[in-house]
Structure formats: structure tokens, C-alpha cells
mmCIF file of C-alpha atoms and ligand atoms in Angstrom:
data_model
loop_
_atom_site.group_PDB
_atom_site.id
_atom_site.type_symbol
_atom_site.label_atom_id
_atom_site.label_comp_id
_atom_site.label_asym_id
_atom_site.label_seq_id
_atom_site.Cartn_x
_atom_site.Cartn_y
_atom_site.Cartn_z
ATOM 1 C CA UNK A 1 124.028 98.300 71.936
ATOM 2 C CA UNK A 2 121.187 97.703 74.615
ATOM 3 C CA UNK A 3 121.982 100.766 76.303
ATOM 4 C CA UNK A 4 121.928 102.674 73.090
ATOM 5 C CA UNK A 5 118.387 101.542 72.423
ATOM 6 C CA UNK A 6 117.193 102.070 75.926
ATOM 7 C CA UNK A 7 118.567 105.654 75.769
ATOM 8 C CA UNK A 8 116.978 106.212 72.469
ATOM 9 C CA UNK A 9 113.762 104.922 73.837
ATOM 10 C CA UNK A 10 113.755 106.894 76.865
ATOM 11 C CA UNK A 11 114.405 110.117 74.776
ATOM 12 C CA UNK A 12 111.613 109.328 72.680
ATOM 13 C CA UNK A 13 109.313 108.811 75.402
ATOM 14 C CA UNK A 14 110.298 112.201 76.752
ATOM 15 C CA UNK A 15 109.598 113.770 73.404
ATOM 16 C CA UNK A 16 106.143 112.243 72.807
ATOM 17 C CA UNK A 17 105.229 112.852 76.411
ATOM 18 C CA UNK A 18 105.068 116.714 75.776
ATOM 19 C CA UNK A 19 102.436 115.979 73.076
ATOM 20 C CA UNK A 20 100.303 113.837 75.850
ATOM 21 C CA UNK A 21 101.252 110.591 74.142
ATOM 22 C CA UNK A 22 102.445 107.292 76.007
ATOM 23 C CA UNK A 23 103.801 104.035 74.390
ATOM 24 C CA UNK A 24 101.532 101.385 75.101
ATOM 25 C CA UNK A 25 104.101 98.571 75.240
ATOM 26 C CA UNK A 26 105.453 100.048 78.365
ATOM 27 C CA UNK A 27 102.022 99.568 80.056
ATOM 28 C CA UNK A 28 100.220 96.791 78.379
ATOM 29 C CA UNK A 29 100.760 94.262 81.166
ATOM 30 C CA UNK A 30 99.477 96.814 83.840
ATOM 31 C CA UNK A 31 96.316 97.809 81.843
ATOM 32 C CA UNK A 32 95.340 94.141 81.038
ATOM 33 C CA UNK A 33 96.473 92.147 84.017
ATOM 34 C CA UNK A 34 96.313 88.382 84.068
ATOM 35 C CA UNK A 35 93.837 88.617 87.027
ATOM 36 C CA UNK A 36 92.247 91.462 89.006
ATOM 37 C CA UNK A 37 94.975 93.574 90.508
ATOM 38 C CA UNK A 38 92.975 96.466 91.967
ATOM 39 C CA UNK A 39 94.195 98.513 94.900
ATOM 40 C CA UNK A 40 91.037 97.558 97.277
ATOM 41 C CA UNK A 41 92.408 95.796 100.329
ATOM 42 C CA UNK A 42 90.570 93.374 102.794
ATOM 43 C CA UNK A 43 89.704 95.434 105.846
ATOM 44 C CA UNK A 44 87.363 95.364 109.047
ATOM 45 C CA UNK A 45 85.829 98.248 111.031
ATOM 46 C CA UNK A 46 84.973 97.153 114.317
ATOM 47 C CA UNK A 47 81.705 98.729 115.626
ATOM 48 C CA UNK A 48 83.080 98.876 119.181
ATOM 49 C CA UNK A 49 85.870 100.928 117.952
ATOM 50 C CA UNK A 50 83.864 103.167 116.003
ATOM 51 C CA UNK A 51 80.581 103.578 117.920
ATOM 52 C CA UNK A 52 82.154 106.374 120.349
ATOM 53 C CA UNK A 53 83.270 108.338 117.227
ATOM 54 C CA UNK A 54 79.737 108.517 116.034
ATOM 55 C CA UNK A 55 78.460 109.780 119.441
ATOM 56 C CA UNK A 56 81.306 112.401 119.382
ATOM 57 C CA UNK A 57 80.184 113.430 115.866
ATOM 58 C CA UNK A 58 76.726 113.851 117.522
ATOM 59 C CA UNK A 59 78.006 116.542 119.933
ATOM 60 C CA UNK A 60 80.000 118.387 117.150
ATOM 61 C CA UNK A 61 77.426 118.775 114.378
ATOM 62 C CA UNK A 62 73.672 118.326 114.087
ATOM 63 C CA UNK A 63 72.021 116.239 111.286
ATOM 64 C CA UNK A 64 70.407 119.464 109.849
ATOM 65 C CA UNK A 65 73.764 121.044 109.620
ATOM 66 C CA UNK A 66 75.716 118.089 108.285
ATOM 67 C CA UNK A 67 72.818 117.367 105.751
ATOM 68 C CA UNK A 68 73.875 113.744 106.372
ATOM 69 C CA UNK A 69 75.861 112.861 109.634
ATOM 70 C CA UNK A 70 78.010 109.956 108.256
ATOM 71 C CA UNK A 71 81.458 108.679 108.914
ATOM 72 C CA UNK A 72 82.685 107.154 105.800
ATOM 73 C CA UNK A 73 84.426 103.867 105.785
ATOM 74 C CA UNK A 74 87.427 104.356 103.318
ATOM 75 C CA UNK A 75 89.258 101.356 102.198
ATOM 76 C CA UNK A 76 92.861 101.743 103.696
ATOM 77 C CA UNK A 77 94.213 101.616 100.061
ATOM 78 C CA UNK A 78 91.724 104.055 98.580
ATOM 79 C CA UNK A 79 92.148 106.929 101.010
ATOM 80 C CA UNK A 80 90.768 110.117 100.020
ATOM 81 C CA UNK A 81 88.413 108.729 97.367
ATOM 82 C CA UNK A 82 85.311 108.118 99.629
ATOM 83 C CA UNK A 83 85.201 104.458 98.346
ATOM 84 C CA UNK A 84 85.387 101.140 100.262
ATOM 85 C CA UNK A 85 85.895 99.323 96.960
ATOM 86 C CA UNK A 86 86.797 100.638 93.695
ATOM 87 C CA UNK A 87 83.099 100.857 92.831
ATOM 88 C CA UNK A 88 81.104 101.417 95.906
ATOM 89 C CA UNK A 89 80.722 103.916 98.872
ATOM 90 C CA UNK A 90 79.788 102.809 102.392
ATOM 91 C CA UNK A 91 79.281 104.999 105.631
ATOM 92 C CA UNK A 92 77.671 104.783 109.006
ATOM 93 C CA UNK A 93 74.938 107.310 109.559
ATOM 94 C CA UNK A 94 73.485 108.487 112.908
ATOM 95 C CA UNK A 95 70.366 110.503 113.415
ATOM 96 C CA UNK A 96 69.288 111.701 117.043
ATOM 97 C CA UNK A 97 65.788 112.052 118.415
ATOM 98 C CA UNK A 98 64.376 114.997 117.152
ATOM 99 C CA UNK A 99 66.471 115.209 114.031
ATOM 100 C CA UNK A 100 65.773 115.399 110.557
ATOM 101 C CA UNK A 101 68.182 114.676 107.672
ATOM 102 C CA UNK A 102 66.548 117.055 104.800
ATOM 103 C CA UNK A 103 65.091 115.811 101.726
ATOM 104 C CA UNK A 104 67.060 115.794 98.353
ATOM 105 C CA UNK A 105 67.614 113.418 95.395
ATOM 106 C CA UNK A 106 70.527 112.563 93.354
ATOM 107 C CA UNK A 107 71.517 110.312 90.351
ATOM 108 C CA UNK A 108 73.371 108.001 92.803
ATOM 109 C CA UNK A 109 71.508 105.011 94.069
ATOM 110 C CA UNK A 110 71.554 104.237 97.928
ATOM 111 C CA UNK A 111 70.644 101.519 100.361
ATOM 112 C CA UNK A 112 70.364 101.559 103.988
ATOM 113 C CA UNK A 113 71.034 98.701 106.325
ATOM 114 C CA UNK A 114 69.979 99.300 109.848
ATOM 115 C CA UNK A 115 72.544 98.627 112.579
ATOM 116 C CA UNK A 116 71.278 99.999 115.834
ATOM 117 C CA UNK A 117 68.201 101.721 117.242
ATOM 118 C CA UNK A 118 64.455 101.990 116.825
ATOM 119 C CA UNK A 119 62.194 104.966 116.021
ATOM 120 C CA UNK A 120 63.599 106.594 112.966
ATOM 121 C CA UNK A 121 62.157 106.442 109.382
ATOM 122 C CA UNK A 122 63.325 106.942 105.897
ATOM 123 C CA UNK A 123 60.783 108.667 103.598
ATOM 124 C CA UNK A 124 61.185 107.641 99.761
ATOM 125 C CA UNK A 125 58.955 109.181 96.971
ATOM 126 C CA UNK A 126 55.971 109.967 99.547
ATOM 127 C CA UNK A 127 56.159 106.725 101.668
ATOM 128 C CA UNK A 128 57.863 106.331 105.121
ATOM 129 C CA UNK A 129 59.433 103.301 106.282
ATOM 130 C CA UNK A 130 60.133 102.787 109.786
ATOM 131 C CA UNK A 131 63.715 101.301 110.488
ATOM 132 C CA UNK A 132 64.236 98.451 112.591
ATOM 133 C CA UNK A 133 67.713 96.490 113.092
ATOM 134 C CA UNK A 134 68.347 94.425 110.115
ATOM 135 C CA UNK A 135 66.020 96.091 107.864
ATOM 136 C CA UNK A 136 67.290 96.730 104.172
ATOM 137 C CA UNK A 137 65.855 99.918 102.763
ATOM 138 C CA UNK A 138 66.406 101.323 99.182
ATOM 139 C CA UNK A 139 66.519 104.879 97.663
ATOM 140 C CA UNK A 140 66.666 104.384 93.933
ATOM 141 C CA UNK A 141 68.357 107.062 91.656
ATOM 142 C CA UNK A 142 66.374 110.363 91.558
ATOM 143 C CA UNK A 143 63.798 109.594 94.398
ATOM 144 C CA UNK A 144 63.270 112.114 96.944
ATOM 145 C CA UNK A 145 64.582 110.939 100.288
ATOM 146 C CA UNK A 146 64.672 112.260 103.911
ATOM 147 C CA UNK A 147 65.375 110.766 107.333
ATOM 148 C CA UNK A 148 63.798 111.665 110.469
ATOM 149 C CA UNK A 149 63.743 110.478 114.302
ATOM 150 C CA UNK A 150 60.690 111.814 115.859
ATOM 151 C CA UNK A 151 60.901 112.895 119.500
ATOM 152 C CA UNK A 152 59.531 110.103 121.673
ATOM 153 C CA UNK A 153 57.843 110.175 125.138
ATOM 154 C CA UNK A 154 60.636 108.250 126.773
ATOM 155 C CA UNK A 155 63.397 110.428 124.983
ATOM 156 C CA UNK A 156 64.034 107.969 121.989
ATOM 157 C CA UNK A 157 67.341 106.722 121.002
ATOM 158 C CA UNK A 158 70.056 107.288 118.383
ATOM 159 C CA UNK A 159 69.506 105.334 114.971
ATOM 160 C CA UNK A 160 72.469 104.250 113.093
ATOM 161 C CA UNK A 161 72.554 102.452 109.646
ATOM 162 C CA UNK A 162 74.956 101.455 107.130
ATOM 163 C CA UNK A 163 74.748 103.370 103.845
ATOM 164 C CA UNK A 164 75.772 101.924 100.546
ATOM 165 C CA UNK A 165 76.034 104.074 97.370
ATOM 166 C CA UNK A 166 77.168 103.574 93.832
ATOM 167 C CA UNK A 167 79.162 106.965 94.162
ATOM 168 C CA UNK A 168 82.493 105.747 92.390
ATOM 169 C CA UNK A 169 80.370 104.193 89.642
ATOM 170 C CA UNK A 170 78.251 107.356 88.913
ATOM 171 C CA UNK A 171 81.660 109.354 89.355
ATOM 172 C CA UNK A 172 83.390 107.237 86.754
ATOM 173 C CA UNK A 173 80.617 107.853 84.289
ATOM 174 C CA UNK A 174 80.680 111.759 85.139
ATOM 175 C CA UNK A 175 76.852 111.227 85.353
ATOM 176 C CA UNK A 176 75.787 112.811 88.714
ATOM 177 C CA UNK A 177 73.015 115.324 89.265
ATOM 178 C CA UNK A 178 71.635 116.342 92.664
ATOM 179 C CA UNK A 179 69.067 118.748 94.043
ATOM 180 C CA UNK A 180 67.527 119.693 97.338
ATOM 181 C CA UNK A 181 63.663 119.536 98.001
ATOM 182 C CA UNK A 182 62.280 123.018 98.561
ATOM 183 C CA UNK A 183 61.307 121.865 102.290
ATOM 184 C CA UNK A 184 63.269 119.828 104.822
ATOM 185 C CA UNK A 185 60.377 117.086 104.779
ATOM 186 C CA UNK A 186 58.644 115.922 101.856
ATOM 187 C CA UNK A 187 54.890 115.483 101.922
ATOM 188 C CA UNK A 188 53.467 111.920 102.409
ATOM 189 C CA UNK A 189 51.191 110.658 99.896
ATOM 190 C CA UNK A 190 50.852 107.133 100.831
ATOM 191 C CA UNK A 191 50.456 105.435 104.379
ATOM 192 C CA UNK A 192 53.311 103.290 105.615
ATOM 193 C CA UNK A 193 53.184 99.769 104.418
ATOM 194 C CA UNK A 194 51.286 100.619 101.135
ATOM 195 C CA UNK A 195 54.258 99.476 98.773
ATOM 196 C CA UNK A 196 54.794 96.246 100.722
ATOM 197 C CA UNK A 197 51.005 95.390 100.451
ATOM 198 C CA UNK A 198 51.036 96.168 96.787
ATOM 199 C CA UNK A 199 54.064 94.477 95.752
ATOM 200 C CA UNK A 200 55.685 92.488 98.720
ATOM 201 C CA UNK A 201 53.022 89.849 99.342
ATOM 202 C CA UNK A 202 53.475 87.516 96.179
ATOM 203 C CA UNK A 203 50.989 89.824 94.466
ATOM 204 C CA UNK A 204 51.002 92.749 92.110
ATOM 205 C CA UNK A 205 48.432 95.319 91.212
ATOM 206 C CA UNK A 206 46.470 93.757 88.396
ATOM 207 C CA UNK A 207 47.467 96.251 85.700
ATOM 208 C CA UNK A 208 51.137 96.898 87.010
ATOM 209 C CA UNK A 209 53.681 97.010 84.258
ATOM 210 C CA UNK A 210 57.247 96.594 85.418
ATOM 211 C CA UNK A 211 58.827 99.551 83.477
ATOM 212 C CA UNK A 212 61.196 100.922 86.279
ATOM 213 C CA UNK A 213 64.806 99.872 86.716
ATOM 214 C CA UNK A 214 64.196 99.490 90.504
ATOM 215 C CA UNK A 215 62.082 97.739 93.032
ATOM 216 C CA UNK A 216 58.581 99.077 93.760
ATOM 217 C CA UNK A 217 59.290 97.973 97.343
ATOM 218 C CA UNK A 218 61.428 100.498 99.631
ATOM 219 C CA UNK A 219 61.695 98.420 102.668
ATOM 220 C CA UNK A 220 62.607 94.787 103.181
ATOM 221 C CA UNK A 221 61.957 94.027 106.787
ATOM 222 C CA UNK A 222 64.572 91.736 108.552
ATOM 223 C CA UNK A 223 61.776 89.709 110.530
ATOM 224 C CA UNK A 224 60.645 88.212 107.057
ATOM 225 C CA UNK A 225 64.168 87.668 105.777
ATOM 226 C CA UNK A 226 65.174 85.981 108.988
ATOM 227 C CA UNK A 227 62.427 83.697 108.887
ATOM 228 C CA UNK A 228 63.064 82.656 105.464
ATOM 229 C CA UNK A 229 66.699 81.837 106.430
ATOM 230 C CA UNK A 230 65.616 79.986 109.470
ATOM 231 C CA UNK A 231 63.265 77.773 107.401
ATOM 232 C CA UNK A 232 65.981 77.002 105.038
ATOM 233 C CA UNK A 233 68.528 76.421 107.688
ATOM 234 C CA UNK A 234 66.216 73.800 109.524
ATOM 235 C CA UNK A 235 65.677 71.794 106.092
ATOM 236 C CA UNK A 236 69.652 71.774 105.721
ATOM 237 C CA UNK A 237 69.850 73.429 102.398
ATOM 238 C CA UNK A 238 73.300 74.481 103.300
ATOM 239 C CA UNK A 239 75.901 75.617 100.642
ATOM 240 C CA UNK A 240 79.476 74.584 101.267
ATOM 241 C CA UNK A 241 80.877 78.128 100.859
ATOM 242 C CA UNK A 242 77.950 80.387 101.595
ATOM 243 C CA UNK A 243 75.736 78.625 104.231
ATOM 244 C CA UNK A 244 72.157 79.601 103.311
ATOM 245 C CA UNK A 245 72.508 82.657 101.187
ATOM 246 C CA UNK A 246 69.462 84.495 99.600
ATOM 247 C CA UNK A 247 69.480 87.576 97.402
ATOM 248 C CA UNK A 248 66.992 90.358 97.706
ATOM 249 C CA UNK A 249 64.884 90.970 94.667
ATOM 250 C CA UNK A 250 62.566 93.277 92.676
ATOM 251 C CA UNK A 251 59.395 91.206 93.188
ATOM 252 C CA UNK A 252 58.047 92.807 89.969
ATOM 253 C CA UNK A 253 60.744 91.545 87.697
ATOM 254 C CA UNK A 254 62.844 88.967 89.514
ATOM 255 C CA UNK A 255 65.797 91.190 89.040
ATOM 256 C CA UNK A 256 68.021 93.162 91.557
ATOM 257 C CA UNK A 257 66.345 95.793 93.729
ATOM 258 C CA UNK A 258 68.497 98.561 92.078
ATOM 259 C CA UNK A 259 70.373 98.466 88.828
ATOM 260 C CA UNK A 260 73.866 99.046 90.399
ATOM 261 C CA UNK A 261 74.040 97.398 93.625
ATOM 262 C CA UNK A 262 73.211 93.573 94.791
ATOM 263 C CA UNK A 263 72.237 92.827 98.211
ATOM 264 C CA UNK A 264 72.376 89.582 100.129
ATOM 265 C CA UNK A 265 71.555 87.866 103.579
ATOM 266 C CA UNK A 266 73.034 84.803 104.584
ATOM 267 C CA UNK A 267 73.196 82.569 107.569
ATOM 268 C CA UNK A 268 76.140 80.391 108.463
ATOM 269 C CA UNK A 269 75.264 77.388 110.470
ATOM 270 C CA UNK A 270 76.779 76.401 113.883
ATOM 271 C CA UNK A 271 80.215 74.734 113.883
ATOM 272 C CA UNK A 272 80.603 75.919 110.024
ATOM 273 C CA UNK A 273 83.981 75.507 108.332
ATOM 274 C CA UNK A 274 83.150 76.725 104.870
ATOM 275 C CA UNK A 275 85.029 76.162 101.601
ATOM 276 C CA UNK A 276 86.816 78.860 99.820
ATOM 277 C CA UNK A 277 85.259 80.837 97.095
ATOM 278 C CA UNK A 278 85.985 84.045 95.146
ATOM 279 C CA UNK A 279 84.260 86.369 92.675
ATOM 280 C CA UNK A 280 84.979 89.525 90.782
ATOM 281 C CA UNK A 281 82.515 91.567 92.676
ATOM 282 C CA UNK A 282 84.047 93.082 95.611
ATOM 283 C CA UNK A 283 81.645 92.894 98.571
ATOM 284 C CA UNK A 284 80.899 94.739 101.687
ATOM 285 C CA UNK A 285 79.634 92.747 104.727
ATOM 286 C CA UNK A 286 77.640 93.927 107.939
ATOM 287 C CA UNK A 287 77.590 91.329 110.564
ATOM 288 C CA UNK A 288 73.786 91.053 111.947
ATOM 289 C CA UNK A 289 74.268 88.106 114.478
ATOM 290 C CA UNK A 290 76.826 86.076 115.799
ATOM 291 C CA UNK A 291 80.606 86.091 116.195
ATOM 292 C CA UNK A 292 82.911 84.262 113.822
ATOM 293 C CA UNK A 293 86.097 84.330 111.743
ATOM 294 C CA UNK A 294 86.511 85.222 108.014
ATOM 295 C CA UNK A 295 89.717 84.608 105.903
ATOM 296 C CA UNK A 296 90.186 87.100 103.318
ATOM 297 C CA UNK A 297 93.123 86.348 100.858
ATOM 298 C CA UNK A 298 95.613 85.437 103.460
ATOM 299 C CA UNK A 299 94.183 87.752 106.313
ATOM 300 C CA UNK A 300 92.159 86.560 109.223
ATOM 301 C CA UNK A 301 89.551 88.683 110.707
ATOM 302 C CA UNK A 302 87.263 87.953 113.834
ATOM 303 C CA UNK A 303 83.995 89.740 113.729
ATOM 304 C CA UNK A 304 81.017 90.424 115.995
ATOM 305 C CA UNK A 305 77.640 91.957 115.392
ATOM 306 C CA UNK A 306 77.544 95.213 113.847
ATOM 307 C CA UNK A 307 81.010 95.099 112.485
ATOM 308 C CA UNK A 308 81.815 95.784 108.704
ATOM 309 C CA UNK A 309 84.327 94.089 106.644
ATOM 310 C CA UNK A 310 85.108 94.143 102.957
ATOM 311 C CA UNK A 311 86.270 91.431 100.508
ATOM 312 C CA UNK A 312 88.153 92.763 97.394
ATOM 313 C CA UNK A 313 87.517 91.443 93.899
ATOM 314 C CA UNK A 314 88.801 87.864 93.263
ATOM 315 C CA UNK A 315 90.254 87.710 96.878
ATOM 316 C CA UNK A 316 89.812 84.135 98.338
ATOM 317 C CA UNK A 317 86.941 84.026 101.079
ATOM 318 C CA UNK A 318 86.382 81.436 103.872
ATOM 319 C CA UNK A 319 84.066 81.452 106.664
ATOM 320 C CA UNK A 320 84.775 79.689 110.018
ATOM 321 C CA UNK A 321 82.456 79.977 113.047
ATOM 322 C CA UNK A 322 81.143 78.106 116.193
ATOM 323 C CA UNK A 323 78.177 80.428 116.607
ATOM 324 C CA UNK A 324 75.335 80.667 114.067
ATOM 325 C CA UNK A 325 75.938 83.754 112.108
ATOM 326 C CA UNK A 326 73.912 86.156 109.897
ATOM 327 C CA UNK A 327 75.753 88.477 107.560
ATOM 328 C CA UNK A 328 74.171 91.095 105.232
ATOM 329 C CA UNK A 329 76.196 91.973 102.092
ATOM 330 C CA UNK A 330 76.129 94.058 99.024
ATOM 331 C CA UNK A 331 78.336 94.455 95.811
ATOM 332 C CA UNK A 332 78.222 95.898 92.270
ATOM 333 C CA UNK A 333 77.324 92.353 90.831
ATOM 334 C CA UNK A 334 74.360 93.755 88.731
ATOM 335 C CA UNK A 335 76.800 96.090 86.712
ATOM 336 C CA UNK A 336 79.272 93.196 86.106
ATOM 337 C CA UNK A 337 76.426 90.853 85.003
ATOM 338 C CA UNK A 338 75.010 93.446 82.687
ATOM 339 C CA UNK A 339 78.532 93.750 81.295
ATOM 340 C CA UNK A 340 79.249 90.013 81.035
ATOM 341 C CA UNK A 341 82.412 90.329 83.091
ATOM 342 C CA UNK A 342 81.228 88.611 86.224
ATOM 343 C CA UNK A 343 83.385 85.647 87.079
ATOM 344 C CA UNK A 344 83.184 83.259 90.209
ATOM 345 C CA UNK A 345 85.215 80.202 91.290
ATOM 346 C CA UNK A 346 84.392 77.786 94.142
HETATM 347 C C1 1HN B 1 73.091 110.704 100.775
HETATM 348 O O1 1HN B 1 72.166 111.049 100.132
HETATM 349 C C2 1HN B 1 72.966 109.831 102.007
HETATM 350 O O2 1HN B 1 70.462 110.299 101.724
HETATM 351 C C3 1HN B 1 73.787 109.223 102.625
HETATM 352 O O3 1HN B 1 71.297 109.354 103.589
HETATM 353 C C4 1HN B 1 75.115 109.259 102.326
HETATM 354 C C5 1HN B 1 76.798 110.094 100.584
HETATM 355 C C6 1HN B 1 77.011 110.752 99.577
HETATM 356 C C7 1HN B 1 76.224 111.337 98.813
HETATM 357 C C8 1HN B 1 74.804 111.192 99.185
HETATM 358 C C9 1HN B 1 71.401 109.783 102.542
HETATM 359 C C10 1HN B 1 75.548 110.008 101.107
HETATM 360 C C11 1HN B 1 74.402 110.728 100.434
#
């Protein structure tokens, strides 16, 4: 009896398959899992291991020919998709002295987090921002952007940063457009520091109307972020899971700097044995200072400065460190919040 019905069902599935039909009841549990069950895995990219590959790529191709000379960090379970999580892209970009990465714009929003080197700049919509290690820089959707590393008297140095983009999100919506600027380098219309003076000093231009989805500040310098964390750490406002953790903000609205990507900086105090937490926004971390251990699900990762690691959605997360550590991170939290599906547990 059981066999007969199973055979009949199988035959039925085969017949409807030719009509692009599928029986929901065979898939329901997979489509609506009891808890997040994505493919994204915990992983760590050691900077020590990967840095020589960046040097090699510098010998193989110029920034101009590559357009962007980037080694993409692909999640081991998402190979071939240019994704570090289901919703986000990450890569390490290098620009050598004398090089320019030509100006273009696209629907995808991007962040830069500077990892190594000094002397390069990113230009965003007519204003340049010099890149210093630890700086967080945004290039919002559809803004012209190019990067350059002007030749220095003493020769200059390679500048390397972590790119974070919402490529998989925009791909999901099939909403991507891109175009190249007519020249490699866009014209400069405002002096460096202009947007920081207008919007980054706890002041706003008197008639400013916050109409944009994105922050009017392009560069969030590390020195100021570090100072804020240091002050709070000294006053022992320390969270059991996160240490002292701040989120980057659009100063005109109090919202996120960009509509699809949230960014954070946190300091874990010396001798920290954190409590476990988890959240549905899979998160990419870049280590700024200190060596420590992170437990992601059941895996242990020992990190050091400039390493990158990824925490999947709903994976348990716990920090343990002897030295003081500073971690930058980003996730798709603004999207999940807008959709009302963000969940956290601590
Ligand atoms: C892009 O425009 C940049 O502007 C970096 O530096 C990485 C990856 C995919 C698509 C566009 C950049 C990118 C990118």
C-alpha cells in the first residue's frame, strides 16, 4: 500500500515537473526552516597568508587594467558567488604609488576600511578623503568614485583596504546599473575636509534638509573613533558580550551611514572573557588592534591585526582575549531592521 502511493506520487511529480511545477509539501520544511539554515560558514582569512598574494597581483596587473585590483574573500560555502555572506561581498584592494583606479558609479553601495599604508585617497562626488589605517569611508549608491595613490618624494607605499559591498543584495533584486566616468579621475569641487566640517562636528548647515538615504560624511577617521572608544573603556561602560561597541551613524538623521550596510567599531578590554550572543545579521569583522580568540558556532579562530573573519547568521559568537582588541565590523542589519526580521539573543 505504502509503496503504491509512493510510486504514484513519484510518477505524479515527474509528470508535473515537465510543466515547471513542484509539490510544496516535499519542500515546506526547507523553505521555512525552524531557524536560519543558510550555507554561509564561519571562516577567517589570515592577513599574513594573503598579503603575499596581493603583492603578486601587483606584479601581474596594474590598477588601471584591473579597474579594481581586488582579491575577493569568498565564503568557503559560497564559492563562485563573490559573496562572504549570503547578502554581502568583501574583498581586499591594493593600489600602488602612482596608480589610479578609474572613476565609475554603480547602484551597489560600498564601504572601504583601510588596512595598511598611507598616502592614497578615495574621491567621492567631487571630494577627496585621504586614507589612513582604520579609517572608514563610504561610497554610496550611484556616487562617482575613484581611488589614487599619488607618487611621493620618498617613493610612497602600497595602500590596502577592505571593500564591503551589497552586491548580493542588489543582484537579488536585479536592480544593478553601472557606468564609467568620461575621464579616469573625476574633477574636485570641494577641498578635503569640507563634508567633515559641514556635517561631522555635531553641527549641520543651517538650512540642511536630510533627504538622502546616505550619510553626507564620506570619511570617518580612525583617530576620532579610537578616542571615543578609549574614553568609554576608561569609564568601564563594558558590555558582557561586545565590550564597548559603537555604531557608525549618519549625523543628519541618526540612521545608518548607508541604507544596506551597518558598520561598527568595538574595543574588547584586556583579560576579556565575553558572553555568548547571536543575531540574524551575518557579520564581517576586520581586526584593527590586538590578538585574541573568537568562538563562532563550535569553531575556534585565533586572530591578529588585519585578519578578516565572518560570523554567519544566528551562529553563536563569543570573544576571549588577553590583550586589548579593536574590531571593525559590517553587516546587512539596516535591511533586516527595515523588513522587521532582525532577531538577536544574548
Ligand atoms: C568597486 O566599484 C570597487 O570602487 C571595489 O573600489 C570593489 C567590487 C565589485 C563591483 C564594484 C571600488 C568592487 C566594485
